[in-house]
Short mmCIF file of N, CA, C and O in Angstrom, two decimals:
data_model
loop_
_atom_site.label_atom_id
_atom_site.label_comp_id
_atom_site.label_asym_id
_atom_site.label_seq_id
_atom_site.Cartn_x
_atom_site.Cartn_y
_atom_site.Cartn_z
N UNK A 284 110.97 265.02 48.42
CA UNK A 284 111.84 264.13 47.69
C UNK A 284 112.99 264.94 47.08
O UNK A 284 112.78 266.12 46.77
N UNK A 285 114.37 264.28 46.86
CA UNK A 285 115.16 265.12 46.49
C UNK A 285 115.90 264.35 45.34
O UNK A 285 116.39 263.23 45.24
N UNK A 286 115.74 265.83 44.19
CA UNK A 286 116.14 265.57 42.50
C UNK A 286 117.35 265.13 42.77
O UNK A 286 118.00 265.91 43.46
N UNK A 287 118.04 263.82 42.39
CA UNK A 287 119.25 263.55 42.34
C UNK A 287 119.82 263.16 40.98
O UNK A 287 119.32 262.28 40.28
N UNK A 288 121.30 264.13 40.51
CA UNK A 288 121.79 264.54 39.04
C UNK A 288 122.91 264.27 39.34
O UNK A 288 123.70 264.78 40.14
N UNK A 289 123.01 262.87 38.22
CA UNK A 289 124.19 262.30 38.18
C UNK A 289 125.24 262.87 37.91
O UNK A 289 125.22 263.69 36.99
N UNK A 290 126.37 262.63 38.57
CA UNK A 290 127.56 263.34 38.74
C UNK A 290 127.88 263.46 37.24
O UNK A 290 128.07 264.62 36.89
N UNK A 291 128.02 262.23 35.92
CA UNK A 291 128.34 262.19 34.61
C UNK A 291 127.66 261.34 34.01
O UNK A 291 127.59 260.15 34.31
N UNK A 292 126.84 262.17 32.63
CA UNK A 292 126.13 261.07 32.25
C UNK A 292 126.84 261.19 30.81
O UNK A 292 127.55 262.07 30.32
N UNK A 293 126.41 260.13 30.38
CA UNK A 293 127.26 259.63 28.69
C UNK A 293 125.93 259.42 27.72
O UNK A 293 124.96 258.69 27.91
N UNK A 294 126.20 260.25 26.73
CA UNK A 294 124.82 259.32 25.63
C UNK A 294 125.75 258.87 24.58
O UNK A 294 126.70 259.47 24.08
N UNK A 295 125.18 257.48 24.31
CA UNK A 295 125.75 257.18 22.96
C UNK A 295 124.19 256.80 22.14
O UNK A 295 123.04 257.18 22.36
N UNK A 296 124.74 255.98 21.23
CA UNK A 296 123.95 255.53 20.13
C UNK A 296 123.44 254.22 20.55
O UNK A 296 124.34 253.46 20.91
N UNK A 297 122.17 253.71 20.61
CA UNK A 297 121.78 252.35 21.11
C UNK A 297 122.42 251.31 19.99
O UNK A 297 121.74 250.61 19.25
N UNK A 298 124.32 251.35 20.02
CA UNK A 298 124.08 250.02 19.46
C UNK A 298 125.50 249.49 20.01
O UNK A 298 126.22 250.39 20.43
N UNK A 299 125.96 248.31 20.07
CA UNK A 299 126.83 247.94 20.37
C UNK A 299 128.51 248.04 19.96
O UNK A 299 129.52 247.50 20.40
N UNK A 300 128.30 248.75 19.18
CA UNK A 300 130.24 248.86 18.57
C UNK A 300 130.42 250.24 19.73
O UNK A 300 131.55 250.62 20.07
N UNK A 301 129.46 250.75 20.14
CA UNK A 301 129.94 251.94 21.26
C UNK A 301 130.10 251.21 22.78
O UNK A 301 131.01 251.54 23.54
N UNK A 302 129.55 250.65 22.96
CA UNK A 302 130.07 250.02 24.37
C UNK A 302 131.32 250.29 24.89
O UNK A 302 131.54 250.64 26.05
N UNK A 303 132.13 250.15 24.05
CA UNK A 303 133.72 250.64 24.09
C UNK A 303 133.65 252.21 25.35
O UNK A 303 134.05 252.66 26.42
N UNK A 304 132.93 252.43 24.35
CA UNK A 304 133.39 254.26 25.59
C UNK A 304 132.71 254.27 27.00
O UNK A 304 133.05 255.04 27.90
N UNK A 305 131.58 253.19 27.11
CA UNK A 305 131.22 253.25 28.63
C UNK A 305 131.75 252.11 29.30
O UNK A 305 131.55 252.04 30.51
N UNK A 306 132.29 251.36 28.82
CA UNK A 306 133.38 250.61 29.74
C UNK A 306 135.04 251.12 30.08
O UNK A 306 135.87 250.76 30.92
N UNK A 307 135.05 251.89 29.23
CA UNK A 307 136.39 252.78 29.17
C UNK A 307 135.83 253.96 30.26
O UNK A 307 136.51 254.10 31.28
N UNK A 308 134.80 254.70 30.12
CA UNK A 308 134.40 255.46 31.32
C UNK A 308 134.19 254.95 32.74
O UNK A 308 134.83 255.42 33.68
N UNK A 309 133.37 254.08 32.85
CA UNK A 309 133.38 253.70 34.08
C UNK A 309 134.73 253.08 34.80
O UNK A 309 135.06 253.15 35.99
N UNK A 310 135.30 252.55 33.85
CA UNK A 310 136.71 252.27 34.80
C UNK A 310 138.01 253.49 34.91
O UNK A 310 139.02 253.34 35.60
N UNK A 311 137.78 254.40 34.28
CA UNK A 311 138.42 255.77 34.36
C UNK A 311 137.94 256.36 35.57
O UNK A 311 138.66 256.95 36.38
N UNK A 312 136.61 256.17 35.68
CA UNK A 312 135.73 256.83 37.09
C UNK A 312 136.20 256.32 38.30
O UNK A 312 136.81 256.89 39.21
N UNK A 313 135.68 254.71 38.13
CA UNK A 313 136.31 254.16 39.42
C UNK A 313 137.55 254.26 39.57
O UNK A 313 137.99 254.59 40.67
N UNK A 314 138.46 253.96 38.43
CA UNK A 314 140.07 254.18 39.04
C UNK A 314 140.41 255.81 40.16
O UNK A 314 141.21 255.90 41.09
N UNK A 315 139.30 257.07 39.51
CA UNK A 315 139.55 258.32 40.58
C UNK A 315 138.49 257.76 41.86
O UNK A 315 138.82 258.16 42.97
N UNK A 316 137.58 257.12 41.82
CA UNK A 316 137.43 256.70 43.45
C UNK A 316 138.69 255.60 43.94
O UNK A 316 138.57 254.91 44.95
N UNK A 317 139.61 255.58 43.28
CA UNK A 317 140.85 254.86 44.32
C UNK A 317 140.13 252.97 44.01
O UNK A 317 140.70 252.32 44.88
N UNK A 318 139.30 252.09 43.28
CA UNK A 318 139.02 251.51 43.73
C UNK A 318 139.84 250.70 42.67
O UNK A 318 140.17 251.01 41.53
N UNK A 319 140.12 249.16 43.66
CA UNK A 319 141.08 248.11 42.95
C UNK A 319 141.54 248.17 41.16
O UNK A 319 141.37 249.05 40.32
N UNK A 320 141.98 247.24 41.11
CA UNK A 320 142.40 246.46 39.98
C UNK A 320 140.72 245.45 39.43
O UNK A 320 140.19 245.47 38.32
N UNK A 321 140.31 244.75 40.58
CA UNK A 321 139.43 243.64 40.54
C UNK A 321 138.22 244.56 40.10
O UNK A 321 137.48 244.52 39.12
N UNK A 322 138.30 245.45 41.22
CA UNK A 322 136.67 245.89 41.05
C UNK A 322 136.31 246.63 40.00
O UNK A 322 135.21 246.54 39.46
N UNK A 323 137.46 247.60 39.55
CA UNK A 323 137.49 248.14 38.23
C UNK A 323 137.23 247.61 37.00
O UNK A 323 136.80 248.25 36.03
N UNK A 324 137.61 245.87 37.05
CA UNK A 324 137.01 245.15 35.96
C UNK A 324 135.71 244.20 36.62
O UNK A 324 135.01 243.74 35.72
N UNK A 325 135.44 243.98 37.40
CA UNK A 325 133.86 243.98 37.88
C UNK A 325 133.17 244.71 37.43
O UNK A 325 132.16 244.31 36.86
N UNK A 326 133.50 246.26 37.54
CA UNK A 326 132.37 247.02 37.33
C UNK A 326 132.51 247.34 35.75
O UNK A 326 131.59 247.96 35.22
N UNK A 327 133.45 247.01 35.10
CA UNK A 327 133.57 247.17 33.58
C UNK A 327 132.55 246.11 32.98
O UNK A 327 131.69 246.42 32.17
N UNK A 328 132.77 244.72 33.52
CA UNK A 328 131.57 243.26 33.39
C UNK A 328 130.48 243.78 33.39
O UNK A 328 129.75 243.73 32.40
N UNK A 329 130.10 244.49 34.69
CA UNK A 329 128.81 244.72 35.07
C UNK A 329 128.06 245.67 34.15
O UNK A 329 126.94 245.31 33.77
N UNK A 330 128.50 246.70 33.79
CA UNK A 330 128.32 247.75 32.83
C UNK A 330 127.93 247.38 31.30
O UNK A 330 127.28 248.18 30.63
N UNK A 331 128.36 246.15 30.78
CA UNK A 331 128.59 245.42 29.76
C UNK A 331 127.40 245.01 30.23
O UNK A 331 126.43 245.66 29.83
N UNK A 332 127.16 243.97 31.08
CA UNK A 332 125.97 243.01 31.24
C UNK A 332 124.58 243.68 31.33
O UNK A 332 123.48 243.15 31.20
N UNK A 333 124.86 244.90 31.58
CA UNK A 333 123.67 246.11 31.66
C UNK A 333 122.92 246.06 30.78
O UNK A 333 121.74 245.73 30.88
N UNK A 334 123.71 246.51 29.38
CA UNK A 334 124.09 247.05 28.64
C UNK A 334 123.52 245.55 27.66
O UNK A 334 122.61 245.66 26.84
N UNK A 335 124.00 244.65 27.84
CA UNK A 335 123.45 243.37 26.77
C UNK A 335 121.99 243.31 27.21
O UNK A 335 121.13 243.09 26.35
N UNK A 336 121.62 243.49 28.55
CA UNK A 336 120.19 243.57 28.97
C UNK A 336 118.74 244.59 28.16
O UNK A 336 117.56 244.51 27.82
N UNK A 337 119.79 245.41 28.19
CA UNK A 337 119.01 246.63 27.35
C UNK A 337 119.21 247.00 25.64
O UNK A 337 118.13 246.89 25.06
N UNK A 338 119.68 247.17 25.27
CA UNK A 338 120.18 247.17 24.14
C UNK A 338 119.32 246.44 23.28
O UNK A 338 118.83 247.06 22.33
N UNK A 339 118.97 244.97 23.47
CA UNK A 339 117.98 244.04 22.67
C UNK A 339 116.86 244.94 22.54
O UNK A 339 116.53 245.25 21.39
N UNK A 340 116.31 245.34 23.41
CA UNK A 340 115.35 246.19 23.57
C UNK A 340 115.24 247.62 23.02
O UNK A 340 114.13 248.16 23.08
N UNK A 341 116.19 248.24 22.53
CA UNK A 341 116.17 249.15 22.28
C UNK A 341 115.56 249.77 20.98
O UNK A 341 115.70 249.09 19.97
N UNK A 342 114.72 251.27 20.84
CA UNK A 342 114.04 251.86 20.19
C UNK A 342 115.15 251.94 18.79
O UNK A 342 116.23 252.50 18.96
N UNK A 343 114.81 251.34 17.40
CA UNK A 343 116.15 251.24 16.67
C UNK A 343 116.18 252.89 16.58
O UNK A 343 115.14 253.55 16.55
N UNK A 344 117.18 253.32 16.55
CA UNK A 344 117.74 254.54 15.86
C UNK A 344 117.80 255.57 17.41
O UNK A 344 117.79 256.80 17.35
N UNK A 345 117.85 254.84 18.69
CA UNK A 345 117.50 255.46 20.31
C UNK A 345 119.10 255.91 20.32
O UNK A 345 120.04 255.81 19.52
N UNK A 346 118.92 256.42 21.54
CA UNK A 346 120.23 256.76 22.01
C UNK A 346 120.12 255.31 23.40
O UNK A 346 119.10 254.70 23.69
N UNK A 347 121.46 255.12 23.99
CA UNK A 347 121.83 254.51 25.26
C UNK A 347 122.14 255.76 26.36
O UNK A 347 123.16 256.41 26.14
N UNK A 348 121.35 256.10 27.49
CA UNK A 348 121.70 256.66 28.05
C UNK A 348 122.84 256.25 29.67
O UNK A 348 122.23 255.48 30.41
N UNK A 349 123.75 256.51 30.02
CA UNK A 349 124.95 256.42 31.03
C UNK A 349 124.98 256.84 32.35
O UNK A 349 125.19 255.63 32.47
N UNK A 350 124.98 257.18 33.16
CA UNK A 350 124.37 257.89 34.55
C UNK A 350 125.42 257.17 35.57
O UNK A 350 125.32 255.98 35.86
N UNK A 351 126.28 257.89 36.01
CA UNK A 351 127.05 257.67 36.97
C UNK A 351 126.80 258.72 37.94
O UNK A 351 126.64 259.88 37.54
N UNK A 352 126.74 258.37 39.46
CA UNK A 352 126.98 258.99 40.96
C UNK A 352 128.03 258.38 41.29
O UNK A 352 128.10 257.15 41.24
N UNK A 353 128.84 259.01 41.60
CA UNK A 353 130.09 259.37 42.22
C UNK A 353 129.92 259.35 43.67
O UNK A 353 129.36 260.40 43.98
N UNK A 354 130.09 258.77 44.48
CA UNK A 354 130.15 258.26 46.19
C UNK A 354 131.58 258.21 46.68
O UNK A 354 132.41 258.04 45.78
N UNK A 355 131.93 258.28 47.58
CA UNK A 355 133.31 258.06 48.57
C UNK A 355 133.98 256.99 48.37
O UNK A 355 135.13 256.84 47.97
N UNK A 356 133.02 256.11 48.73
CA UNK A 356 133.64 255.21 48.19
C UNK A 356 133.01 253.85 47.56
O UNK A 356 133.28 252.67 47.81
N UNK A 357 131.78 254.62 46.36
CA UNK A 357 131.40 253.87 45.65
C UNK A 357 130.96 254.24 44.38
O UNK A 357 131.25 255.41 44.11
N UNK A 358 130.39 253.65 43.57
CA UNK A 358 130.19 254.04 42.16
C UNK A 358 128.49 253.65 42.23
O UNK A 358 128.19 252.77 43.04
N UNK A 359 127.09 254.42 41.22
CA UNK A 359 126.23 253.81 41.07
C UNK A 359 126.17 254.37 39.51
O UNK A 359 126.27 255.54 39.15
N UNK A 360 126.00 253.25 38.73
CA UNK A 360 125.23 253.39 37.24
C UNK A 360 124.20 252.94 36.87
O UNK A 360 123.84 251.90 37.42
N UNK A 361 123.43 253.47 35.96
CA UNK A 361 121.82 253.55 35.41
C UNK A 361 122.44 253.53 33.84
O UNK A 361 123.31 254.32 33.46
N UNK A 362 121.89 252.57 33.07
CA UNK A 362 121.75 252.11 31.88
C UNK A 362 120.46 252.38 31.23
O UNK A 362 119.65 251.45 31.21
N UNK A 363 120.13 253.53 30.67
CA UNK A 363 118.50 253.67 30.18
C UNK A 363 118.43 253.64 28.59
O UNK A 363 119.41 253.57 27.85
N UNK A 364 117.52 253.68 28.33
CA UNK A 364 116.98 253.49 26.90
C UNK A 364 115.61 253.52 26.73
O UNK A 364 114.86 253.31 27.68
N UNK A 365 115.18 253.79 25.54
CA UNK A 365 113.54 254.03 25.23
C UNK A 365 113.75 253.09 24.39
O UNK A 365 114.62 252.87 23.54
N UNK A 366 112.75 252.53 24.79
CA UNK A 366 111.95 251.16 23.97
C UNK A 366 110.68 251.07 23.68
O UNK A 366 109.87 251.70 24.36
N UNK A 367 110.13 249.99 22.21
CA UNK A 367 109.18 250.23 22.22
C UNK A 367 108.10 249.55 23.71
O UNK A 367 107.15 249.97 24.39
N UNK A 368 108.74 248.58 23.66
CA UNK A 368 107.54 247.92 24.83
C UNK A 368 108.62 247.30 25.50
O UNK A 368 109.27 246.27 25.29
N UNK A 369 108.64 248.31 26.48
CA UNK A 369 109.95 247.66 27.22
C UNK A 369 109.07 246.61 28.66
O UNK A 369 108.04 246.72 29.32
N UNK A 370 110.36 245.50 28.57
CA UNK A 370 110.33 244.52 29.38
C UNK A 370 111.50 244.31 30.46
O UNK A 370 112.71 244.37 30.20
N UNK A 371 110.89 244.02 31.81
CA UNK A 371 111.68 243.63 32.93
C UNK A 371 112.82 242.38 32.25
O UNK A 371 112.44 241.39 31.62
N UNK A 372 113.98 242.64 32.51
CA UNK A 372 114.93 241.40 32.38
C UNK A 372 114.68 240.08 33.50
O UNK A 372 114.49 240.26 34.71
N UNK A 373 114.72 238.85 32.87
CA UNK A 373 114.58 237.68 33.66
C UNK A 373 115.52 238.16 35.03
O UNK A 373 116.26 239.14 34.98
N UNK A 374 115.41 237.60 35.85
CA UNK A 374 116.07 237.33 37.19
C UNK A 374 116.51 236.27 37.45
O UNK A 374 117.22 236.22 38.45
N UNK A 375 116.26 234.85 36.60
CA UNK A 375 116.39 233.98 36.39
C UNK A 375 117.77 233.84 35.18
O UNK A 375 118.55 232.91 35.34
N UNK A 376 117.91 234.47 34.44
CA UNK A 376 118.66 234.16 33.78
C UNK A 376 120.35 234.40 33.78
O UNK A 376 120.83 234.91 34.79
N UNK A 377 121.31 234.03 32.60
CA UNK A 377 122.90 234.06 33.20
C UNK A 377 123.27 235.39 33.53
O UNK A 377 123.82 235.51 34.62
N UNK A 378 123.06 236.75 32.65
CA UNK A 378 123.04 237.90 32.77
C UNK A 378 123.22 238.18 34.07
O UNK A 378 124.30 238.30 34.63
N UNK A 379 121.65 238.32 34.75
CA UNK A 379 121.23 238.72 36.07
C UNK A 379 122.32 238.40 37.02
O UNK A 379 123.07 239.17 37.63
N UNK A 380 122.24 236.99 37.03
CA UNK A 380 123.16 236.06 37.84
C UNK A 380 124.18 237.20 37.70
O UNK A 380 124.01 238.19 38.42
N UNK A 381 125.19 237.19 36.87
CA UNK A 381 126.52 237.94 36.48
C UNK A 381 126.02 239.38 37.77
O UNK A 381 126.25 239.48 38.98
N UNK A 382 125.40 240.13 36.96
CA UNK A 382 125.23 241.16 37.70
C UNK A 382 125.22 241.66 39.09
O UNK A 382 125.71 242.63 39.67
N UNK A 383 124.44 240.59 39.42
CA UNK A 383 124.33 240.13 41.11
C UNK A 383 125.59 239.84 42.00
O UNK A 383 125.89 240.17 43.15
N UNK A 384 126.10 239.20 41.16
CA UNK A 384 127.80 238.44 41.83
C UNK A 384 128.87 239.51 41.60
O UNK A 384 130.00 239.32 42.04
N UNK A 385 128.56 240.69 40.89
CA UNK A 385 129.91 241.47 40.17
C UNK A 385 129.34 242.72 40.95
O UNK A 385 130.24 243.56 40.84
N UNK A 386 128.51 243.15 41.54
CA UNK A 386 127.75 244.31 42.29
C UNK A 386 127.14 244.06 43.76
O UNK A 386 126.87 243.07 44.45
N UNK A 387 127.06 245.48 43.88
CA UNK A 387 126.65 245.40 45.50
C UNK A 387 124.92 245.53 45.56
O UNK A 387 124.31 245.05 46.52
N UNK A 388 124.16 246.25 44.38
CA UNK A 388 123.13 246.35 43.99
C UNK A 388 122.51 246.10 42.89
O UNK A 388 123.24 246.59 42.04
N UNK A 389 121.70 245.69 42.42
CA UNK A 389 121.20 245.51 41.18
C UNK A 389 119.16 245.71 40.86
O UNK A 389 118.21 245.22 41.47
N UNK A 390 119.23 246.49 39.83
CA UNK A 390 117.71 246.60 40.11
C UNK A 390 117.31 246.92 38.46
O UNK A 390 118.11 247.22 37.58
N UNK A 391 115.82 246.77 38.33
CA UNK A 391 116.10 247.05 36.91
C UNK A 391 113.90 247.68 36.85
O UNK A 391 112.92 247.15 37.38
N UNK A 392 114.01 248.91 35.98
CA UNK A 392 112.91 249.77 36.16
C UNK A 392 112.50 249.72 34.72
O UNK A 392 113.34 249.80 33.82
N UNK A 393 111.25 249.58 34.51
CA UNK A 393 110.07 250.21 33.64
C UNK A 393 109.11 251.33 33.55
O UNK A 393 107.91 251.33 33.81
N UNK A 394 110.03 252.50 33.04
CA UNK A 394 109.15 253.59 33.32
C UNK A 394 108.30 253.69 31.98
O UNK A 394 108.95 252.93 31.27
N UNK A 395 107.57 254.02 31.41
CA UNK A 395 106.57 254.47 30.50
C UNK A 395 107.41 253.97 29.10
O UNK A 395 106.90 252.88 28.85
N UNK A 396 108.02 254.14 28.50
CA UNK A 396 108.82 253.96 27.20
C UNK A 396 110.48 253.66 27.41
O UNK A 396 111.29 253.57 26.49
N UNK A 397 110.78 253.51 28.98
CA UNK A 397 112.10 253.56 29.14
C UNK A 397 112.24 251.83 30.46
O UNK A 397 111.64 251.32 31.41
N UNK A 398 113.19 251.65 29.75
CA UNK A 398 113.80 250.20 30.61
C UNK A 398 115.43 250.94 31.42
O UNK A 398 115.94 251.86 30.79
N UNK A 399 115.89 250.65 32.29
CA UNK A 399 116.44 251.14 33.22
C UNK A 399 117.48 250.12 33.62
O UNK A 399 116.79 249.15 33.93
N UNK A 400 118.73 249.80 33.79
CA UNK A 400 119.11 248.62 34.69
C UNK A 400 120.17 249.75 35.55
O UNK A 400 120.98 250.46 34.95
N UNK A 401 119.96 249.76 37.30
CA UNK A 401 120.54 250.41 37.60
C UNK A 401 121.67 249.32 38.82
O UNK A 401 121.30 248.35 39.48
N UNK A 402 122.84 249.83 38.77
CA UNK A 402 123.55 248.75 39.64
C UNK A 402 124.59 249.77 40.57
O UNK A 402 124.75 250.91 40.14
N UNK A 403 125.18 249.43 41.64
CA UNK A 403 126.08 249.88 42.45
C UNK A 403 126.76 249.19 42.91
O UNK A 403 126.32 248.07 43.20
N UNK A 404 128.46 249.59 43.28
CA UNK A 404 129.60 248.76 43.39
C UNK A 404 130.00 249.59 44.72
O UNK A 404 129.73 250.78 44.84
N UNK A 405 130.77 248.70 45.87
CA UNK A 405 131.55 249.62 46.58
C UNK A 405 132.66 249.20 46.72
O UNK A 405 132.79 247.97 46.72
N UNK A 406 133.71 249.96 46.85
CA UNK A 406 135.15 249.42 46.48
C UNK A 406 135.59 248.07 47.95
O UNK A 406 134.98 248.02 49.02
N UNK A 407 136.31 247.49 47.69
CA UNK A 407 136.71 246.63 48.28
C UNK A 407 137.64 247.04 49.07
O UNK A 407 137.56 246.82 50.28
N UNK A 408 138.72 247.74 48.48
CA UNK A 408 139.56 248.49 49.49
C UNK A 408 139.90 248.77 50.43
O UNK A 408 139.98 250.00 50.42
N UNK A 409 140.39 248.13 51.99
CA UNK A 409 140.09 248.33 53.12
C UNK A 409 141.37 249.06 53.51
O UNK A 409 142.49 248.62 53.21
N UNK A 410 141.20 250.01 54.07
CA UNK A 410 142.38 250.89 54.38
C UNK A 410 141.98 250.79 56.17
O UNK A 410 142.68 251.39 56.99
#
């Protein structure tokens, strides 16, 4: 199996007045993969919707962890956090939906104390 280390990861503080800097990152990122106007704020939505997924959940006083891979011509982010009893997000609900329609992937992990929402975009761009 092979260790894969995200090209840039971001920690902030698990709470919401920081959101600001990982929606400002990820569309700084994608703008150097060359990718649209559209998708750049897709993947700013998507990042956000992550991010409202997890956050409820979060260990008070946790950090939010950020995880970007860098692809040719795509972007993948991982939204983590330690929680106390972390729970799978509905699939059913508006969130998900969002996520699904604004991404090329969407998946969301329960590891031991950590909830996960990981998603991937590929640029639209047809050259």
């Amino acid at each position: 199996m092979v260790d894969i280390h995200p090209d840039v990861q971001l920690r902030i503080p698990a709470d919401s007045a920081f959101l600001a800097v990982l929606r400002t990152a990820t569309a700084g990122l994608a703008a150097r993969l060359d990718f649209t106007l559209d998708d750049i704020e897709d993947l700013r939505i998507a990042v956000d919707e992550a991010c409202a997924m997890v956050l409820p959940q979060a260990r008070t006083g946790s950090d939010l962890t950020c995880s970007f891979e860098l692809g040719e011509r795509s972007l993948v982010v991982a939204v983590t956090a330690e929680c106390d009893e972390p729970r799978q997000p509905s699939r059913d609900g508006f969130a998900w939906t969002v996520l699904a329609a604004l991404t090329s992937t969407v998946s969301a992990e329960v590891d031991g104390d950590r909830l996960t929402i990981r998603l991937s975009r590929s640029t639209t761009d047809v050259e």
